[in-house]
Amino acid sequence: MRLYLLKSPKRVAAAAYAHIKEILTSVSHPILGLATGSTPLRLYKNMVDDYLAGGISFRDTTTINLDEYVGLSGTDVQSYRYFMNKNLFMHIDIDIKNTHIPNGLARDLAKECLRYTELVDKNRPDVQILGIGSNGHIAFNEPGTPIESTTHVVNLDQSTIDDNSRFFDTIDLVPRQAITMGISDILKAKQIILLATGTSKAMALTRMLTKHFSADCPASFLQKHPHVTIYADESATHLLDKSGV
Ligand code: F6R
């Protein structure tokens, strides 16, 4: 794993985008794994700005998102489909047919999970973007999720519901379940770029890097992947003994 320690979230986004752009422009039909949440918002803004400035095209790009809430339609403002359309897809030249997000409204959720894992098998991302939860989750793989997990329905941890309640009017409106790519799906990506900003991520990042990999901290399973790069700001790394990483 490589860790880049940067001064601010703005620099994290700029450095991560430079890396991602290098990957996207080195293949003819790139496959890009995407995450939602607050952390990648600046990165997506950089992608949009670069596209508008003529620096990159997403015409031949396919995207695969990590997760979606169960029970929300893509037009619901809280859904991850809505988030991606609003913050990225509607501002760039991507063909919306090539953007994939689990269907949280599928009648048969088990079948939807199988479909999604097959999709990832057939479309291994050239690069997967990840955030990290304050409890060490990646996508919605909460503590306790095994490394072999494929796409599945998850009951969200209370800490994740609490963290995500900032996006909702009341905590009661936060969905209790999500469909998430499993850890083994995530590890299929050719490269992984994880972004961590802010003090709320410091403990999770420290556990991910310094603990032997374990399901207690799902992000620690990334130690198993040969090409992981972490871009983190000073607040997210303040608990690390930097000499030891
Ligand atoms: C979202 C996702 C989550 C987030 C994590 C951090 O698609 O997969 O694992 O990356 O919860 O969220 P933020 O960035 O909002 O702190």
Coordinates of N, CA and C and ligand atoms in Angstrom, one line a residue:
M1 N 0.8 -1.2 0.0 CA 0.0 0.0 0.0 C 0.9 1.2 0.0
R2 N 0.4 2.2 -0.7 CA 1.1 3.5 -0.7 C 0.2 4.5 0.0
L3 N 0.8 5.3 0.8 CA 0.0 6.4 1.5 C 0.6 7.7 1.2
Y4 N -0.3 8.6 0.6 CA 0.2 10.0 0.4 C -0.5 10.9 1.4
L5 N 0.3 11.6 2.1 CA -0.2 12.5 3.2 C -0.3 13.9 2.6
L6 N -1.4 14.5 2.6 CA -1.5 15.8 2.0 C -2.1 16.8 3.0
K7 N -1.8 18.1 2.7 CA -2.2 19.1 3.6 C -3.7 19.3 3.8
S8 N -4.5 19.2 2.8 CA -5.9 19.5 2.9 C -6.7 18.6 2.0
P9 N -8.0 18.6 2.3 CA -9.0 17.8 1.4 C -8.9 18.2 -0.1
K10 N -8.6 19.5 -0.3 CA -8.5 20.0 -1.7 C -7.3 19.3 -2.4
R11 N -6.2 19.2 -1.7 CA -5.0 18.5 -2.2 C -5.2 17.0 -2.4
V12 N -6.0 16.5 -1.5 CA -6.3 15.0 -1.6 C -7.0 14.8 -2.9
A13 N -8.0 15.6 -3.1 CA -8.8 15.5 -4.4 C -8.0 15.7 -5.6
A14 N -7.1 16.7 -5.6 CA -6.3 17.0 -6.8 C -5.3 15.8 -7.1
A15 N -4.7 15.3 -6.0 CA -3.7 14.3 -6.2 C -4.4 13.0 -6.7
A16 N -5.5 12.7 -6.1 CA -6.3 11.5 -6.4 C -6.8 11.6 -7.9
Y17 N -7.2 12.8 -8.2 CA -7.7 12.9 -9.6 C -6.6 12.8 -10.6
A18 N -5.4 13.3 -10.3 CA -4.3 13.2 -11.3 C -4.0 11.7 -11.5
H19 N -4.0 10.9 -10.4 CA -3.8 9.5 -10.5 C -4.8 8.8 -11.3
I20 N -6.1 9.1 -11.0 CA -7.2 8.5 -11.7 C -7.2 8.8 -13.2
K21 N -6.9 10.1 -13.5 CA -6.9 10.5 -14.9 C -5.8 9.7 -15.7
E22 N -4.7 9.5 -15.0 CA -3.6 8.8 -15.7 C -4.1 7.4 -16.1
I23 N -4.8 6.7 -15.2 CA -5.4 5.4 -15.4 C -6.4 5.5 -16.5
L24 N -7.4 6.4 -16.4 CA -8.5 6.5 -17.4 C -8.0 6.8 -18.8
T25 N -6.9 7.5 -18.9 CA -6.4 7.9 -20.2 C -5.4 6.9 -20.8
S26 N -5.1 5.8 -20.0 CA -4.2 4.9 -20.5 C -4.9 3.6 -21.1
V27 N -6.2 3.5 -21.0 CA -6.9 2.4 -21.6 C -8.0 3.0 -22.5
S28 N -8.4 2.1 -23.5 CA -9.4 2.7 -24.5 C -10.8 2.7 -24.0
H29 N -11.2 1.7 -23.2 CA -12.6 1.7 -22.6 C -12.5 1.5 -21.1
P30 N -12.2 2.6 -20.4 CA -11.9 2.4 -18.9 C -13.2 2.0 -18.2
I31 N -12.9 1.3 -17.1 CA -14.0 0.9 -16.2 C -13.6 1.5 -14.8
L32 N -14.5 2.4 -14.3 CA -14.2 3.2 -13.2 C -15.2 2.8 -12.1
G33 N -14.7 2.4 -10.9 CA -15.5 2.0 -9.8 C -15.7 3.3 -8.9
L34 N -16.9 3.6 -8.6 CA -17.3 4.9 -7.9 C -17.9 4.6 -6.5
A35 N -17.6 5.6 -5.7 CA -18.2 5.7 -4.3 C -19.1 6.9 -4.2
T36 N -20.0 6.9 -3.2 CA -20.7 8.1 -2.9 C -20.2 8.7 -1.6
G37 N -21.0 9.6 -1.0 CA -20.6 10.2 0.3 C -19.9 11.5 0.1
S38 N -19.5 12.1 1.2 CA -19.0 13.5 1.2 C -17.5 13.5 0.6
T39 N -16.8 12.5 0.9 CA -15.3 12.5 0.6 C -15.0 12.7 -0.9
P40 N -15.7 11.9 -1.8 CA -15.3 12.1 -3.2 C -15.9 13.3 -3.9
L41 N -16.6 14.1 -3.2 CA -17.3 15.2 -3.9 C -16.4 16.2 -4.6
R42 N -15.3 16.5 -4.0 CA -14.3 17.4 -4.6 C -13.6 16.7 -5.8
L43 N -13.4 15.5 -5.7 CA -12.8 14.7 -6.8 C -13.8 14.7 -8.0
Y44 N -15.1 14.5 -7.7 CA -16.0 14.5 -8.8 C -16.1 15.9 -9.5
K45 N -16.0 17.0 -8.6 CA -15.9 18.3 -9.1 C -14.7 18.5 -10.1
N46 N -13.6 18.0 -9.6 CA -12.4 18.1 -10.5 C -12.6 17.3 -11.8
M47 N -13.3 16.2 -11.8 CA -13.5 15.5 -13.0 C -14.4 16.3 -14.0
V48 N -15.4 16.9 -13.4 CA -16.4 17.7 -14.2 C -15.6 18.9 -14.8
D49 N -14.8 19.6 -13.9 CA -14.1 20.8 -14.4 C -13.1 20.4 -15.5
D50 N -12.4 19.3 -15.3 CA -11.5 18.9 -16.3 C -12.2 18.6 -17.7
Y51 N -13.3 17.9 -17.5 CA -14.1 17.6 -18.7 C -14.6 18.9 -19.4
L52 N -15.1 19.9 -18.6 CA -15.6 21.1 -19.2 C -14.4 21.9 -19.9
A53 N -13.2 21.7 -19.3 CA -12.0 22.4 -19.9 C -11.4 21.7 -21.1
G54 N -12.1 20.5 -21.4 CA -11.6 19.8 -22.6 C -10.4 18.8 -22.3
G55 N -10.2 18.6 -21.0 CA -9.0 17.8 -20.6 C -9.3 16.3 -20.6
I56 N -10.6 15.9 -20.6 CA -10.9 14.4 -20.5 C -12.3 14.2 -21.1
S57 N -12.5 13.0 -21.7 CA -13.8 12.6 -22.1 C -14.2 11.3 -21.4
F58 N -15.4 11.1 -21.1 CA -15.9 9.9 -20.4 C -16.8 9.1 -21.4
R59 N -16.7 9.5 -22.7 CA -17.6 8.8 -23.7 C -17.5 7.3 -23.7
D60 N -16.2 6.8 -23.5 CA -16.0 5.4 -23.6 C -15.8 4.8 -22.2
T61 N -16.2 5.5 -21.2 CA -16.0 5.0 -19.8 C -17.3 4.3 -19.3
T62 N -17.1 3.2 -18.6 CA -18.2 2.5 -17.9 C -17.9 2.7 -16.4
T63 N -19.0 3.0 -15.7 CA -18.8 3.1 -14.2 C -19.6 2.1 -13.5
I64 N -19.1 1.7 -12.3 CA -19.8 0.7 -11.5 C -19.7 1.3 -10.0
N65 N -20.9 1.6 -9.5 CA -20.9 2.1 -8.1 C -20.9 1.0 -7.1
L66 N -20.5 1.3 -5.9 CA -20.4 0.3 -4.8 C -21.7 -0.1 -4.2
D67 N -22.6 0.8 -4.1 CA -23.8 0.5 -3.2 C -25.0 1.4 -3.4
E68 N -26.1 0.9 -2.9 CA -27.3 1.7 -3.0 C -28.2 1.3 -1.8
Y69 N -29.0 2.3 -1.3 CA -29.9 2.0 -0.2 C -31.1 1.1 -0.8
V70 N -31.5 0.2 0.1 CA -32.7 -0.6 -0.3 C -34.0 0.3 0.0
G71 N -34.9 0.2 -1.0 CA -36.2 0.9 -0.9 C -36.2 2.2 -1.5
L72 N -35.1 2.8 -2.0 CA -35.2 4.1 -2.6 C -35.1 4.0 -4.1
S73 N -35.9 4.7 -4.8 CA -35.8 4.7 -6.3 C -34.8 5.7 -6.7
G74 N -34.3 5.6 -7.9 CA -33.3 6.5 -8.4 C -33.7 8.0 -8.5
T75 N -35.0 8.3 -8.4 CA -35.4 9.7 -8.4 C -35.5 10.2 -7.0
D76 N -35.3 9.4 -6.0 CA -35.3 9.9 -4.6 C -34.0 10.6 -4.4
V77 N -34.2 11.8 -3.8 CA -33.0 12.7 -3.7 C -31.9 12.1 -2.7
Q78 N -32.3 11.1 -1.9 CA -31.4 10.4 -1.0 C -30.7 9.2 -1.6
S79 N -31.2 8.8 -2.8 CA -30.6 7.6 -3.4 C -29.2 7.9 -4.0
Y80 N -28.4 6.9 -4.0 CA -27.1 7.0 -4.6 C -27.1 7.2 -6.1
R81 N -28.1 6.7 -6.8 CA -28.3 7.0 -8.2 C -28.5 8.5 -8.4
Y82 N -29.3 9.1 -7.6 CA -29.6 10.5 -7.7 C -28.3 11.3 -7.4
F83 N -27.6 10.9 -6.4 CA -26.3 11.6 -6.0 C -25.3 11.5 -7.2
M84 N -25.2 10.4 -7.8 CA -24.2 10.3 -8.9 C -24.6 11.1 -10.1
N85 N -26.0 11.1 -10.4 CA -26.4 11.9 -11.5 C -26.2 13.4 -11.3
K86 N -26.5 13.8 -10.0 CA -26.4 15.2 -9.7 C -24.9 15.7 -9.6
N87 N -24.1 14.9 -9.1 CA -22.7 15.3 -8.8 C -21.7 15.0 -9.9
L88 N -22.1 14.1 -10.8 CA -21.1 13.7 -11.8 C -21.8 13.5 -13.2
F89 N -22.6 12.5 -13.3 CA -23.0 12.0 -14.6 C -23.7 13.1 -15.5
M90 N -24.5 13.9 -14.9 CA -25.2 14.9 -15.7 C -24.3 16.0 -16.2
H91 N -23.1 16.1 -15.7 CA -22.2 17.2 -16.1 C -21.1 16.7 -17.1
I92 N -21.1 15.4 -17.4 CA -20.0 14.9 -18.3 C -20.6 14.2 -19.5
D93 N -19.8 13.7 -20.4 CA -20.3 13.1 -21.6 C -20.4 11.6 -21.5
I94 N -20.6 11.1 -20.3 CA -20.8 9.6 -20.2 C -22.2 9.2 -20.7
D95 N -22.2 8.0 -21.3 CA -23.5 7.4 -21.7 C -24.1 6.9 -20.5
I96 N -25.3 7.4 -20.1 CA -25.9 7.0 -18.8 C -26.2 5.4 -18.8
K97 N -26.3 4.8 -20.0 CA -26.5 3.4 -20.0 C -25.3 2.6 -19.5
N98 N -24.1 3.3 -19.5 CA -22.9 2.7 -19.1 C -22.6 3.0 -17.6
T99 N -23.6 3.5 -16.9 CA -23.4 3.7 -15.4 C -24.2 2.7 -14.6
H100 N -23.5 2.0 -13.8 CA -24.2 0.9 -13.0 C -24.2 1.2 -11.5
I101 N -25.4 1.0 -11.0 CA -25.6 1.2 -9.5 C -26.6 0.1 -9.1
P102 N -26.4 -0.6 -8.0 CA -27.4 -1.6 -7.6 C -28.8 -1.0 -7.6
N103 N -29.8 -1.9 -7.9 CA -31.2 -1.4 -7.9 C -31.8 -1.7 -6.6
G104 N -31.9 -0.7 -5.8 CA -32.5 -0.8 -4.4 C -33.9 -1.1 -4.4
L105 N -34.6 -1.0 -5.5 CA -36.0 -1.3 -5.6 C -36.3 -2.7 -6.2
A106 N -35.3 -3.5 -6.4 CA -35.5 -4.8 -7.1 C -36.4 -5.6 -6.2
R107 N -37.4 -6.3 -6.9 CA -38.3 -7.1 -6.1 C -37.6 -8.3 -5.5
D108 N -36.7 -8.9 -6.3 CA -35.9 -10.0 -5.8 C -34.5 -9.5 -5.5
L109 N -34.2 -9.2 -4.2 CA -32.9 -8.6 -3.9 C -31.8 -9.6 -4.0
A110 N -32.1 -10.9 -3.7 CA -31.0 -11.9 -3.8 C -30.6 -12.0 -5.3
K111 N -31.5 -11.9 -6.2 CA -31.2 -12.0 -7.6 C -30.4 -10.8 -8.1
E112 N -30.8 -9.6 -7.6 CA -30.1 -8.4 -7.9 C -28.6 -8.5 -7.4
C113 N -28.4 -9.1 -6.3 CA -27.1 -9.2 -5.7 C -26.2 -10.1 -6.7
L114 N -26.8 -11.2 -7.1 CA -26.1 -12.1 -8.0 C -25.8 -11.4 -9.3
R115 N -26.8 -10.7 -9.8 CA -26.6 -9.9 -11.1 C -25.4 -9.0 -10.9
Y116 N -25.3 -8.3 -9.8 CA -24.3 -7.3 -9.6 C -22.9 -7.9 -9.5
T117 N -22.8 -9.0 -8.8 CA -21.5 -9.6 -8.7 C -21.0 -10.1 -10.0
E118 N -22.0 -10.6 -10.9 CA -21.6 -11.1 -12.2 C -21.1 -9.9 -13.0
L119 N -21.8 -8.7 -12.8 CA -21.4 -7.5 -13.6 C -20.0 -7.1 -13.2
V120 N -19.6 -7.2 -11.9 CA -18.3 -6.8 -11.5 C -17.3 -7.9 -12.1
D121 N -17.7 -9.1 -12.1 CA -16.8 -10.2 -12.6 C -16.4 -9.9 -14.1
K122 N -17.5 -9.5 -14.8 CA -17.3 -9.2 -16.3 C -16.6 -7.9 -16.5
N123 N -16.7 -7.0 -15.6 CA -16.2 -5.6 -15.8 C -15.3 -5.2 -14.6
R124 N -14.1 -5.9 -14.5 CA -13.2 -5.5 -13.4 C -12.8 -4.1 -13.5
P125 N -13.1 -3.3 -12.5 CA -12.7 -1.9 -12.6 C -11.1 -1.7 -12.8
D126 N -10.8 -0.8 -13.7 CA -9.4 -0.4 -13.8 C -8.9 0.3 -12.6
V127 N -9.9 1.0 -12.0 CA -9.6 1.6 -10.7 C -10.9 1.8 -9.9
Q128 N -10.8 1.5 -8.7 CA -12.0 1.6 -7.8 C -11.7 2.7 -6.8
I129 N -12.6 3.7 -6.7 CA -12.5 4.7 -5.7 C -13.2 4.3 -4.5
L130 N -12.6 4.5 -3.3 CA -13.2 4.2 -2.0 C -13.1 5.3 -1.0
G131 N -14.2 5.4 -0.2 CA -14.1 6.2 1.0 C -13.9 5.2 2.2
I132 N -13.9 5.7 3.4 CA -13.9 4.8 4.5 C -14.8 5.3 5.6
G133 N -15.6 4.3 6.2 CA -16.5 4.7 7.2 C -15.8 4.9 8.6
S134 N -16.3 5.7 9.5 CA -15.6 5.9 10.8 C -15.5 4.6 11.5
N135 N -16.3 3.6 11.2 CA -16.2 2.3 11.8 C -15.3 1.3 11.0
G136 N -14.7 1.8 10.0 CA -13.8 1.0 9.2 C -14.5 0.3 8.0
H137 N -15.7 0.7 7.7 CA -16.4 0.0 6.6 C -15.8 0.5 5.3
I138 N -15.9 -0.4 4.2 CA -15.7 0.1 2.8 C -16.9 -0.4 2.1
A139 N -17.4 0.5 1.2 CA -18.8 0.3 0.7 C -19.6 0.2 1.9
F140 N -20.6 -0.7 1.9 CA -21.4 -0.9 3.2 C -21.0 -2.2 3.8
N141 N -19.8 -2.6 3.7 CA -19.3 -3.8 4.4 C -19.0 -3.4 5.8
E142 N -19.9 -3.7 6.7 CA -19.8 -3.3 8.1 C -18.9 -4.3 8.8
P143 N -18.3 -3.9 10.0 CA -17.5 -4.8 10.7 C -18.1 -6.1 10.9
G144 N -17.3 -7.2 10.7 CA -17.9 -8.5 10.8 C -18.1 -9.2 9.4
T145 N -18.0 -8.4 8.3 CA -18.2 -8.9 7.0 C -17.0 -9.7 6.6
P146 N -17.2 -10.9 6.1 CA -16.0 -11.7 5.7 C -15.4 -11.3 4.4
I147 N -14.1 -11.6 4.2 CA -13.4 -11.2 3.0 C -14.0 -11.9 1.8
E148 N -14.6 -13.0 1.9 CA -15.2 -13.8 0.7 C -16.5 -13.2 0.3
S149 N -17.0 -12.2 1.0 CA -18.4 -11.7 0.7 C -18.5 -11.1 -0.8
T150 N -19.6 -11.5 -1.4 CA -19.9 -10.9 -2.7 C -21.1 -9.9 -2.5
T151 N -21.7 -9.4 -3.5 CA -22.7 -8.4 -3.4 C -23.8 -9.0 -2.5
H152 N -24.2 -8.2 -1.5 CA -25.2 -8.7 -0.5 C -26.1 -7.5 0.0
V153 N -27.2 -7.9 0.7 CA -28.0 -7.0 1.4 C -27.5 -6.9 2.8
V154 N -27.3 -5.7 3.3 CA -26.7 -5.5 4.6 C -27.6 -4.7 5.5
N155 N -27.7 -5.1 6.8 CA -28.4 -4.2 7.8 C -27.3 -3.2 8.3
L156 N -27.6 -1.9 8.1 CA -26.6 -0.9 8.4 C -26.3 -0.9 9.9
D157 N -25.1 -0.7 10.3 CA -24.7 -0.5 11.7 C -25.3 0.8 12.2
Q158 N -25.6 0.8 13.5 CA -26.1 2.0 14.1 C -25.2 3.2 13.9
S159 N -23.8 3.0 13.9 CA -22.9 4.1 13.7 C -23.0 4.6 12.3
T160 N -23.2 3.7 11.3 CA -23.4 4.2 9.9 C -24.7 5.0 9.8
I161 N -25.7 4.5 10.4 CA -27.0 5.3 10.4 C -26.8 6.6 11.0
D162 N -26.1 6.7 12.1 CA -25.8 8.0 12.8 C -25.0 8.9 11.9
D163 N -23.9 8.3 11.3 CA -23.0 9.1 10.4 C -23.8 9.7 9.2
N164 N -24.7 8.8 8.6 CA -25.4 9.2 7.4 C -26.6 10.1 7.6
S165 N -27.0 10.2 8.9 CA -28.2 10.9 9.2 C -28.0 12.4 8.9
R166 N -26.8 12.9 8.7 CA -26.5 14.3 8.4 C -27.1 14.6 7.0
F167 N -27.4 13.6 6.2 CA -27.9 13.9 4.8 C -29.4 13.9 4.8
F168 N -30.1 13.5 5.9 CA -31.5 13.3 6.0 C -32.1 14.3 7.0
D169 N -33.5 14.6 6.8 CA -34.1 15.5 7.7 C -34.1 15.0 9.1
T170 N -34.5 13.7 9.3 CA -34.4 13.1 10.6 C -33.8 11.8 10.5
I171 N -33.2 11.3 11.6 CA -32.5 10.0 11.6 C -33.5 8.8 11.2
D172 N -34.8 9.0 11.5 CA -35.7 7.9 11.2 C -35.9 7.7 9.7
L173 N -35.5 8.7 8.9 CA -35.6 8.6 7.5 C -34.4 7.8 6.8
V174 N -33.4 7.6 7.6 CA -32.2 6.9 7.0 C -32.6 5.4 6.8
P175 N -32.5 4.9 5.6 CA -32.8 3.5 5.3 C -31.9 2.6 6.2
R176 N -32.5 1.5 6.6 CA -31.8 0.6 7.5 C -31.0 -0.5 6.7
Q177 N -31.3 -0.6 5.5 CA -30.6 -1.6 4.7 C -30.0 -1.0 3.4
A178 N -29.0 -1.7 2.9 CA -28.4 -1.3 1.6 C -28.0 -2.6 0.8
I179 N -27.8 -2.4 -0.5 CA -27.2 -3.5 -1.3 C -25.7 -3.0 -1.5
T180 N -24.8 -3.8 -1.2 CA -23.4 -3.4 -1.3 C -22.6 -4.5 -2.0
M181 N -21.6 -4.0 -2.8 CA -20.6 -4.9 -3.3 C -19.9 -5.6 -2.1
G182 N -19.5 -6.8 -2.2 CA -18.8 -7.4 -1.1 C -17.3 -7.1 -1.1
I183 N -16.6 -7.6 -0.1 CA -15.2 -7.3 -0.1 C -14.5 -8.0 -1.3
S184 N -14.9 -9.3 -1.6 CA -14.2 -10.0 -2.7 C -14.5 -9.3 -4.0
D185 N -15.7 -8.7 -4.2 CA -16.0 -7.9 -5.4 C -15.0 -6.7 -5.5
I186 N -14.8 -6.0 -4.3 CA -14.0 -4.8 -4.3 C -12.5 -5.2 -4.7
L187 N -12.1 -6.3 -4.1 CA -10.7 -6.7 -4.3 C -10.4 -7.1 -5.8
K188 N -11.5 -7.2 -6.6 CA -11.3 -7.6 -8.0 C -10.7 -6.4 -8.8
A189 N -10.9 -5.2 -8.3 CA -10.4 -4.0 -9.1 C -8.9 -4.1 -9.3
K190 N -8.5 -3.6 -10.5 CA -7.0 -3.7 -10.8 C -6.2 -2.8 -9.9
Q191 N -6.8 -1.6 -9.6 CA -6.1 -0.7 -8.7 C -7.2 -0.1 -7.8
I192 N -6.9 0.2 -6.6 CA -7.8 0.8 -5.6 C -7.2 2.1 -5.1
I193 N -8.1 3.2 -5.1 CA -7.6 4.5 -4.5 C -8.6 4.8 -3.4
L194 N -8.1 4.9 -2.2 CA -8.9 5.2 -1.0 C -8.7 6.6 -0.6
L195 N -9.7 7.4 -0.4 CA -9.6 8.8 0.1 C -10.1 8.8 1.6
A196 N -9.3 9.5 2.4 CA -9.7 9.7 3.8 C -9.4 11.1 4.2
T197 N -10.4 11.9 4.6 CA -10.2 13.2 5.1 C -11.0 13.5 6.4
G198 N -10.4 14.3 7.2 CA -11.1 14.7 8.5 C -10.8 13.8 9.6
T199 N -10.9 14.4 10.8 CA -10.6 13.7 12.1 C -11.4 12.4 12.3
S200 N -12.7 12.5 11.8 CA -13.6 11.3 12.1 C -13.1 10.0 11.4
K201 N -12.1 10.2 10.5 CA -11.6 9.0 9.8 C -10.3 8.5 10.4
A202 N -9.7 9.2 11.4 CA -8.4 9.0 11.9 C -8.3 7.6 12.5
M203 N -9.2 7.2 13.3 CA -9.2 5.9 14.0 C -9.3 4.8 13.0
A204 N -10.2 4.9 12.1 CA -10.4 3.8 11.1 C -9.2 3.7 10.2
L205 N -8.6 4.8 9.8 CA -7.4 4.7 9.0 C -6.3 4.1 9.7
T206 N -6.1 4.4 11.0 CA -5.0 3.8 11.8 C -5.2 2.3 11.9
R207 N -6.5 1.9 12.2 CA -6.7 0.5 12.4 C -6.5 -0.2 11.0
M208 N -6.9 0.4 10.0 CA -6.8 -0.3 8.6 C -5.3 -0.5 8.3
L209 N -4.4 0.4 8.7 CA -3.0 0.3 8.3 C -2.2 -0.4 9.3
T210 N -2.6 -0.4 10.6 CA -1.7 -1.0 11.6 C -2.1 -2.3 12.1
K211 N -3.4 -2.6 12.0 CA -3.8 -3.9 12.5 C -3.6 -5.0 11.5
H212 N -3.4 -6.2 12.0 CA -3.4 -7.4 11.1 C -4.8 -7.4 10.4
F213 N -4.9 -7.8 9.2 CA -6.2 -7.6 8.6 C -7.2 -8.5 9.3
S214 N -8.4 -8.0 9.5 CA -9.5 -8.7 10.2 C -10.8 -8.1 9.9
A215 N -11.9 -8.9 10.0 CA -13.2 -8.4 9.7 C -13.7 -7.4 10.7
D216 N -13.0 -7.2 11.8 CA -13.3 -6.1 12.7 C -13.2 -4.7 12.0
C217 N -12.3 -4.7 11.1 CA -12.1 -3.4 10.4 C -12.0 -3.8 8.9
P218 N -13.2 -3.9 8.2 CA -13.2 -4.4 6.8 C -12.2 -3.7 5.9
A219 N -11.9 -2.4 6.1 CA -10.9 -1.7 5.3 C -9.5 -2.4 5.4
S220 N -9.2 -3.1 6.5 CA -7.9 -3.8 6.6 C -7.7 -4.9 5.6
F221 N -8.8 -5.4 5.0 CA -8.7 -6.4 4.0 C -8.0 -5.9 2.7
L222 N -7.9 -4.6 2.6 CA -7.3 -4.0 1.5 C -5.8 -4.3 1.5
Q223 N -5.3 -4.7 2.7 CA -3.8 -5.1 2.8 C -3.6 -6.3 1.8
K224 N -4.6 -7.0 1.5 CA -4.5 -8.2 0.6 C -4.3 -7.8 -0.9
H225 N -4.6 -6.6 -1.2 CA -4.6 -6.2 -2.6 C -3.2 -5.6 -3.0
P226 N -2.7 -5.9 -4.2 CA -1.4 -5.5 -4.5 C -1.2 -4.0 -4.9
H227 N -2.3 -3.4 -5.3 CA -2.2 -2.0 -5.8 C -3.2 -1.0 -5.1
V228 N -2.9 -0.7 -3.9 CA -3.8 0.2 -3.2 C -3.1 1.5 -2.9
T229 N -3.7 2.6 -3.2 CA -3.1 3.9 -2.9 C -4.0 4.7 -2.0
I230 N -3.5 5.3 -1.0 CA -4.4 6.0 0.0 C -4.0 7.5 -0.1
Y231 N -4.9 8.4 -0.3 CA -4.7 9.8 -0.3 C -5.4 10.3 1.0
A232 N -4.7 10.8 1.9 CA -5.3 11.3 3.2 C -4.8 12.7 3.6
D233 N -5.6 13.4 4.3 CA -5.2 14.7 4.7 C -4.6 14.6 6.2
E234 N -4.1 15.7 6.7 CA -3.5 15.7 8.0 C -4.4 15.3 9.1
S235 N -5.7 15.7 9.0 CA -6.6 15.4 10.1 C -6.8 13.9 10.2
A236 N -6.9 13.3 9.0 CA -7.2 11.8 9.0 C -6.0 11.0 9.4
T237 N -4.8 11.6 9.4 CA -3.6 10.8 9.7 C -3.0 11.2 11.0
H238 N -3.7 12.0 11.8 CA -3.0 12.5 13.0 C -2.8 11.5 14.1
L239 N -3.5 10.3 14.0 CA -3.2 9.3 15.0 C -2.1 8.3 14.6
L240 N -1.7 8.4 13.3 CA -0.7 7.5 12.8 C 0.7 7.8 13.4
D241 N 1.4 6.8 13.8 CA 2.8 6.9 14.0 C 3.5 6.9 12.7
K242 N 3.7 8.0 12.1 CA 4.1 8.1 10.7 C 5.4 7.3 10.4
S243 N 6.2 7.3 11.4 CA 7.5 6.6 11.1 C 7.3 5.1 11.0
G244 N 6.1 4.6 11.5 CA 5.9 3.1 11.4 C 5.1 2.7 10.3
V245 N 4.7 3.6 9.3 CA 3.8 3.2 8.2 C 4.6 3.1 6.9
Ligands
F6R1 C1 -20.5 5.1 -0.2 C2 -19.7 4.2 0.5 C3 -19.3 4.4 1.9 C4 -18.6 5.7 2.2 C5 -18.2 5.9 3.6 C6 -17.6 7.3 3.9 O1 -20.7 4.7 -1.5 O2 -19.3 3.2 0.0 O3 -18.4 3.4 2.3 O4 -17.4 5.8 1.4 O5 -19.3 5.7 4.4 O6 -18.6 8.3 3.7 P1 -18.2 9.8 3.7 O7 -17.4 10.1 2.5 O8 -19.6 10.5 3.5 O9 -17.6 10.1 5.0

